[in-house]
Short mmCIF file of C-alpha atoms in Angstrom, two decimals:
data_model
loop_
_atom_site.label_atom_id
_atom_site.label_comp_id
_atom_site.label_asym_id
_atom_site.label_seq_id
_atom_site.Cartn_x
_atom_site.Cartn_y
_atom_site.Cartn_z
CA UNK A 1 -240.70 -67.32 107.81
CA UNK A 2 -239.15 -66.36 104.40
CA UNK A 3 -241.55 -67.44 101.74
CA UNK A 4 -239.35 -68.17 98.40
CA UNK A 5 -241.24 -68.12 94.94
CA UNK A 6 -239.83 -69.27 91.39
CA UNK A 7 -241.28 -68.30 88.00
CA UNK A 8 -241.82 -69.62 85.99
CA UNK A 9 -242.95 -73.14 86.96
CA UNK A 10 -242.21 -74.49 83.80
CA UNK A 11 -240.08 -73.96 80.51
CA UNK A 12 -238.75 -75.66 77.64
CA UNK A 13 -235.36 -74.47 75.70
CA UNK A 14 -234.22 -75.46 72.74
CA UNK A 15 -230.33 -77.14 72.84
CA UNK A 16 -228.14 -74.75 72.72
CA UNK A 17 -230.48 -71.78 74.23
CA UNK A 18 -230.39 -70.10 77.41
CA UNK A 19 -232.43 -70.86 79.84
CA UNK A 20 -233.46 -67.90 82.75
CA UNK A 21 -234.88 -68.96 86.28
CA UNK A 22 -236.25 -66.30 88.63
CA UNK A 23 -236.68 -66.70 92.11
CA UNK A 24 -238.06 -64.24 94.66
CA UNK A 25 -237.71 -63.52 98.35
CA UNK A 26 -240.51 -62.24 100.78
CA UNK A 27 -237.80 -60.16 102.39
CA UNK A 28 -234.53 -58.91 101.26
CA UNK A 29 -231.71 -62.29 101.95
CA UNK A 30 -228.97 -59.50 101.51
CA UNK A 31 -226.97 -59.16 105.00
CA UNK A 32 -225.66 -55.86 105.23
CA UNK A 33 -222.59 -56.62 107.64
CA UNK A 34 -220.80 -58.67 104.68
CA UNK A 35 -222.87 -57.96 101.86
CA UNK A 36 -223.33 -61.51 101.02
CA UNK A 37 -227.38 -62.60 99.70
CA UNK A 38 -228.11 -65.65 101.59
CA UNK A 39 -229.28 -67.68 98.55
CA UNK A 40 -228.61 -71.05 97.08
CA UNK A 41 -229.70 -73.13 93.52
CA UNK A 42 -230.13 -76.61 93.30
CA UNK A 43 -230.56 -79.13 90.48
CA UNK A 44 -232.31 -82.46 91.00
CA UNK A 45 -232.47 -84.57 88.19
CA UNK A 46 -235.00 -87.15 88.01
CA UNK A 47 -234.66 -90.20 90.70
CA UNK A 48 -231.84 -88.32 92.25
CA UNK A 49 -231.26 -86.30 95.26
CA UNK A 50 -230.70 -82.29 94.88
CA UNK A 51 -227.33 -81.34 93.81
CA UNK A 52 -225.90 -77.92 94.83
CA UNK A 53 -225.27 -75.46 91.89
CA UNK A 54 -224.31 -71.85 93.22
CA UNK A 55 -224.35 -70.55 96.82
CA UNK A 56 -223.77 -66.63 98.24
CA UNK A 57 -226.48 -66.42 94.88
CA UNK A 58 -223.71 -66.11 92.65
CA UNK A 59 -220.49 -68.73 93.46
CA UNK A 60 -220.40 -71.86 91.39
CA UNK A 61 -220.19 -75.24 93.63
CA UNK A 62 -216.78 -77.26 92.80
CA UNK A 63 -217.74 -79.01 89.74
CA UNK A 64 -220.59 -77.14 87.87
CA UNK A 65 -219.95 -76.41 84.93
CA UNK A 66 -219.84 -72.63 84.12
CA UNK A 67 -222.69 -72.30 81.78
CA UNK A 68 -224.55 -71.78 84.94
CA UNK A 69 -224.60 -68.77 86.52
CA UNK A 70 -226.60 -66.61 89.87
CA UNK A 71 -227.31 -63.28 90.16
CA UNK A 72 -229.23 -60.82 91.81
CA UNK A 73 -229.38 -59.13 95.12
CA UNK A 74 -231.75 -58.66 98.24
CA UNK A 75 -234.89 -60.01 96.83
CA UNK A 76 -235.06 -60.97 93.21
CA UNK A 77 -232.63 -64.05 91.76
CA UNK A 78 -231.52 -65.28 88.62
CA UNK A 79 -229.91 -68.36 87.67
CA UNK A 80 -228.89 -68.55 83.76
CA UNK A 81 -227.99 -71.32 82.02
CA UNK A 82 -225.89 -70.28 79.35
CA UNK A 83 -226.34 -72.62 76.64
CA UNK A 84 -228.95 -75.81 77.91
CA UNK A 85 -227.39 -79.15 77.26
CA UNK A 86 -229.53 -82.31 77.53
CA UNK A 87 -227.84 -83.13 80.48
CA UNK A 88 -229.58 -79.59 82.08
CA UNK A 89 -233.14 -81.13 81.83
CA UNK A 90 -234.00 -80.94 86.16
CA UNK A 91 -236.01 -79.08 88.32
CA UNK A 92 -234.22 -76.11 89.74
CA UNK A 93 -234.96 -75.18 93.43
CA UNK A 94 -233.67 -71.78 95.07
CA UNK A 95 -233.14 -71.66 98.80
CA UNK A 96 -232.79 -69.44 101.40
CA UNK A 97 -230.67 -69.73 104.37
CA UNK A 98 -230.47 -65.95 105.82
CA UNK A 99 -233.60 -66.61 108.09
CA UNK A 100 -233.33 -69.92 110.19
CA UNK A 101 -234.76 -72.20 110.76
CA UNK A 102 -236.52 -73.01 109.03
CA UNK A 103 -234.03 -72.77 106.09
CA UNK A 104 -237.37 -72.47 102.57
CA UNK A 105 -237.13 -73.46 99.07
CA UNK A 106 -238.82 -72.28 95.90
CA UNK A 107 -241.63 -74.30 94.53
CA UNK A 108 -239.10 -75.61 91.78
CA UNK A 109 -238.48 -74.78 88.07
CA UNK A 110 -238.72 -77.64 85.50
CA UNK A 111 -236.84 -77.41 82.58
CA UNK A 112 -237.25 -79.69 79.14
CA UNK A 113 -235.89 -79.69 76.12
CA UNK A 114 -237.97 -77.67 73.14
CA UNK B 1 -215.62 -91.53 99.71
CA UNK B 2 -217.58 -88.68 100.71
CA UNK B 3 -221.64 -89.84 101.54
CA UNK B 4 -224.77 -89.90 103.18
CA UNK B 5 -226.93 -92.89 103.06
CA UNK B 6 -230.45 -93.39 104.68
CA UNK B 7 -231.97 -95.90 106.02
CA UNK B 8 -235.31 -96.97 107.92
CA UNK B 9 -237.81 -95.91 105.74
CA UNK B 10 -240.86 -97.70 104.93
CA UNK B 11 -244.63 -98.85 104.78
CA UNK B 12 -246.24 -97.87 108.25
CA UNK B 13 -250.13 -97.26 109.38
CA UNK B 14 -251.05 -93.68 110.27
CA UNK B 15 -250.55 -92.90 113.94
CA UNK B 16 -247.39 -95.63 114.31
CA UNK B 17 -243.94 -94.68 114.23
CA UNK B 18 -240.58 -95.15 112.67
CA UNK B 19 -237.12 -94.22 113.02
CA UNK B 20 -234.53 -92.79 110.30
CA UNK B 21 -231.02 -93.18 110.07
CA UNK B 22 -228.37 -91.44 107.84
CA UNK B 23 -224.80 -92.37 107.94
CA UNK B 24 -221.91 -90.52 107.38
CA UNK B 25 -218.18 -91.41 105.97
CA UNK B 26 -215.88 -89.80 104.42
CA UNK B 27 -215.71 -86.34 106.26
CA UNK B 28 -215.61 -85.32 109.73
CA UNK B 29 -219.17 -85.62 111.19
CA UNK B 30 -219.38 -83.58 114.34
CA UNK B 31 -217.47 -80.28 112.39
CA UNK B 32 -221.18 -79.88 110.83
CA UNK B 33 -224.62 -79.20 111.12
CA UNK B 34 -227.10 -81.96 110.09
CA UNK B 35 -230.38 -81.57 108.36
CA UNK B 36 -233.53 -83.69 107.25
CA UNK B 37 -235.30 -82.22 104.27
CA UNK B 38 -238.09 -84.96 103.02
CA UNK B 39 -239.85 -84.69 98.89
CA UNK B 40 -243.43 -85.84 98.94
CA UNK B 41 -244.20 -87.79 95.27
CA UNK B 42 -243.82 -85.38 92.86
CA UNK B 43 -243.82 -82.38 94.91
CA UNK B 44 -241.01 -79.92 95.82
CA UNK B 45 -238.34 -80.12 98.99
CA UNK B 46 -239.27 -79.40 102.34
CA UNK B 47 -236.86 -78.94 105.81
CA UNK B 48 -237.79 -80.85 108.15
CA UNK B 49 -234.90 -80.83 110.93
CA UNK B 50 -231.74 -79.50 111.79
CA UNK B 51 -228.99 -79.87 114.57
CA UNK B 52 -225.84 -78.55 115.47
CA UNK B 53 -222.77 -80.33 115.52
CA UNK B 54 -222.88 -80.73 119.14
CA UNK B 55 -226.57 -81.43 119.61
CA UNK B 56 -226.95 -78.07 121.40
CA UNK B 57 -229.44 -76.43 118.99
CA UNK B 58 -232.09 -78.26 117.24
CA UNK B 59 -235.05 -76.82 114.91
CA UNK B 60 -238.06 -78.57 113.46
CA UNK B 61 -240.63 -77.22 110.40
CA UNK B 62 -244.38 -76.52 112.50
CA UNK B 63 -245.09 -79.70 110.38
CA UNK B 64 -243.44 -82.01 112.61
CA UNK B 65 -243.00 -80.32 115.62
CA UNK B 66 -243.93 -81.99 118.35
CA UNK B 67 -244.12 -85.38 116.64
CA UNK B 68 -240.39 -85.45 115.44
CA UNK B 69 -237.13 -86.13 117.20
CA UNK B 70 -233.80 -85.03 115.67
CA UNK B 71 -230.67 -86.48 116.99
CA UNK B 72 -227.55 -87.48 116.15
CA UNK B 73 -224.46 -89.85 117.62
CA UNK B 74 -220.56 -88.14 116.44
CA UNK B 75 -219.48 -91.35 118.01
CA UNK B 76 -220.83 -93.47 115.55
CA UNK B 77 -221.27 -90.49 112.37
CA UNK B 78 -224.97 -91.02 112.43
CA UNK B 79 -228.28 -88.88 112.15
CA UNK B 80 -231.45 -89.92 113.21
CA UNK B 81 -235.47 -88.94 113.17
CA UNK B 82 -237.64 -90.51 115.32
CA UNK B 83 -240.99 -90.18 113.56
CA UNK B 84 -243.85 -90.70 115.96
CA UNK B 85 -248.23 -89.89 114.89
CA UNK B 86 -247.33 -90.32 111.61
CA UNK B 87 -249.52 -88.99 109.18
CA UNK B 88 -250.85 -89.72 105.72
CA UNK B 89 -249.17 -85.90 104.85
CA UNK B 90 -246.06 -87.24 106.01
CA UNK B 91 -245.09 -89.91 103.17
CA UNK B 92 -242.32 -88.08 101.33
CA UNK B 93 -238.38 -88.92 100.28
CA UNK B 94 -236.40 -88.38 103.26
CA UNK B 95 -233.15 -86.71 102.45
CA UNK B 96 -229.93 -86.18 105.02
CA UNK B 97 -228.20 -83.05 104.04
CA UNK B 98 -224.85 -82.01 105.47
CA UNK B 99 -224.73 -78.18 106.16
CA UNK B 100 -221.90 -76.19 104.90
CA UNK B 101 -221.08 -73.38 107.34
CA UNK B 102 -219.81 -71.98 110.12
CA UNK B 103 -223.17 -71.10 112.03
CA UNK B 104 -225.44 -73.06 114.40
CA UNK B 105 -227.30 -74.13 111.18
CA UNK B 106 -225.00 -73.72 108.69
CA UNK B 107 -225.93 -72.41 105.51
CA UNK B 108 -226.07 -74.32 102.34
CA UNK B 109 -226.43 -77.95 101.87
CA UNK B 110 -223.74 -79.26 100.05
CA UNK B 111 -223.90 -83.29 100.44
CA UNK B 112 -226.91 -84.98 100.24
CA UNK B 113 -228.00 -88.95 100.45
CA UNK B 114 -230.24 -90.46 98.04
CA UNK B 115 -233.40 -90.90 100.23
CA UNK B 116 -235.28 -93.23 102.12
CA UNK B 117 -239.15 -93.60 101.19
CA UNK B 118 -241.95 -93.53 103.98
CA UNK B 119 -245.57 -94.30 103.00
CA UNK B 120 -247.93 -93.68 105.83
CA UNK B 121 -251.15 -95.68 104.88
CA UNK B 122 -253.38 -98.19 106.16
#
């Protein structure tokens, strides 16, 4: 199975600050034959369910606002948030789905306001 | 409108069982790949289950396997898990997720339900 892992666990930004998740792969999520990372962020606010963000690592979900942004490729990830608005304060979960099943998440990022 | 909503959760004694539901509207149910991912309290997400649209391939985490049933009805645009040897480990937010994706499995999960609780305790 592909073991995901976020750093860090925690952070607080002020408003108005970016805000930088990482998220690592125990094997590359990069498939070769369409060069597309099998990776995908997800926000879940308190007392609601997850709410998708960015798939292929780096396309924005209908919707989300473009202060957010994915990157990387094969095993390390990045998702940015521009410039953190109160309404950004979630955990952030990366997910694989190259490998499956079973499809694996990250532990989770919290993020708070400074 | 476009949602998932569970149903069936509850308070049940380890070792019993219990069965989830998840219905469907506002899309085309058997065009995707189904998925139960469940949220202990205050813990992170976890699969659980998948199926294919047509029932033909089905996948469980080693957590349940064994002790879960995934199934689902197009006829009626429902999901199910039958839970059975339920385990104190196993209370958690149960979550249907609609997979996005042209695979068995589909990829990403882009439609999710609010939850249904189970508490395994005595």
């Amino acid at each position: 199975d592909i073991v995901m892992t976020q750093s860090p666990d925690s952070l607080a930004v002020s408003l108005g600050e970016r805000a930088t998740i990482n998220c690592k792969s125990s094997q590359s999520v990069l498939y070769s034959s369409n060069n597309k990372n099998y990776l995908a962020w997800y926000q879940q606010k308190p007392g609601q369910p997850p709410k998708l963000l960015i798939y292929w690592a780096s396309t924005r979900e209908s919707g989300v606002p473009d202060r957010f942004s994915g990157s990387g490729s094969g095993t390390d990830f990045t998702l940015t948030i521009s410039s953190l608005q109160a309404e950004d304060v979630a955990v952030y979960y990366c997910q694989q789905y190259y490998s499956t099943p079973p499809f694996t998440f990250g532990p989770g990022t919290k993020v708070d306001i400074k | 409108e476009v949602q998932l909503v569970e149903s069936g959760g509850g308070l049940v004694q380890p070792g019993r069982s219990l069965r989830l539901s998840c219905a469907a509207s506002g899309f085309t149910f058997d065009d995707y790949a189904m998925h139960w991912v469940r949220q202990a309290p205050g813990k992170g997400l976890e699969w659980v289950s998948g199926i294919s649209w047509n029932s033909g391939s089905i996948g469980y985490a080693d957590s349940v396997k064994g002790r879960f049933t995934i199934s689902r009805d197009n006829a009626k645009n429902s999901l199910y898990l039958q839970m059975n040897s339920l385990r104190a480990e196993d209370t958690a937010l149960y979550y249907c997720a609609k997979a996005l994706g042209g695979t068995t499995w589909g990829w990403y999960f882009d439609l999710w339900g609010r939850g249904t609780l189970v508490t395994v305790s005595s």
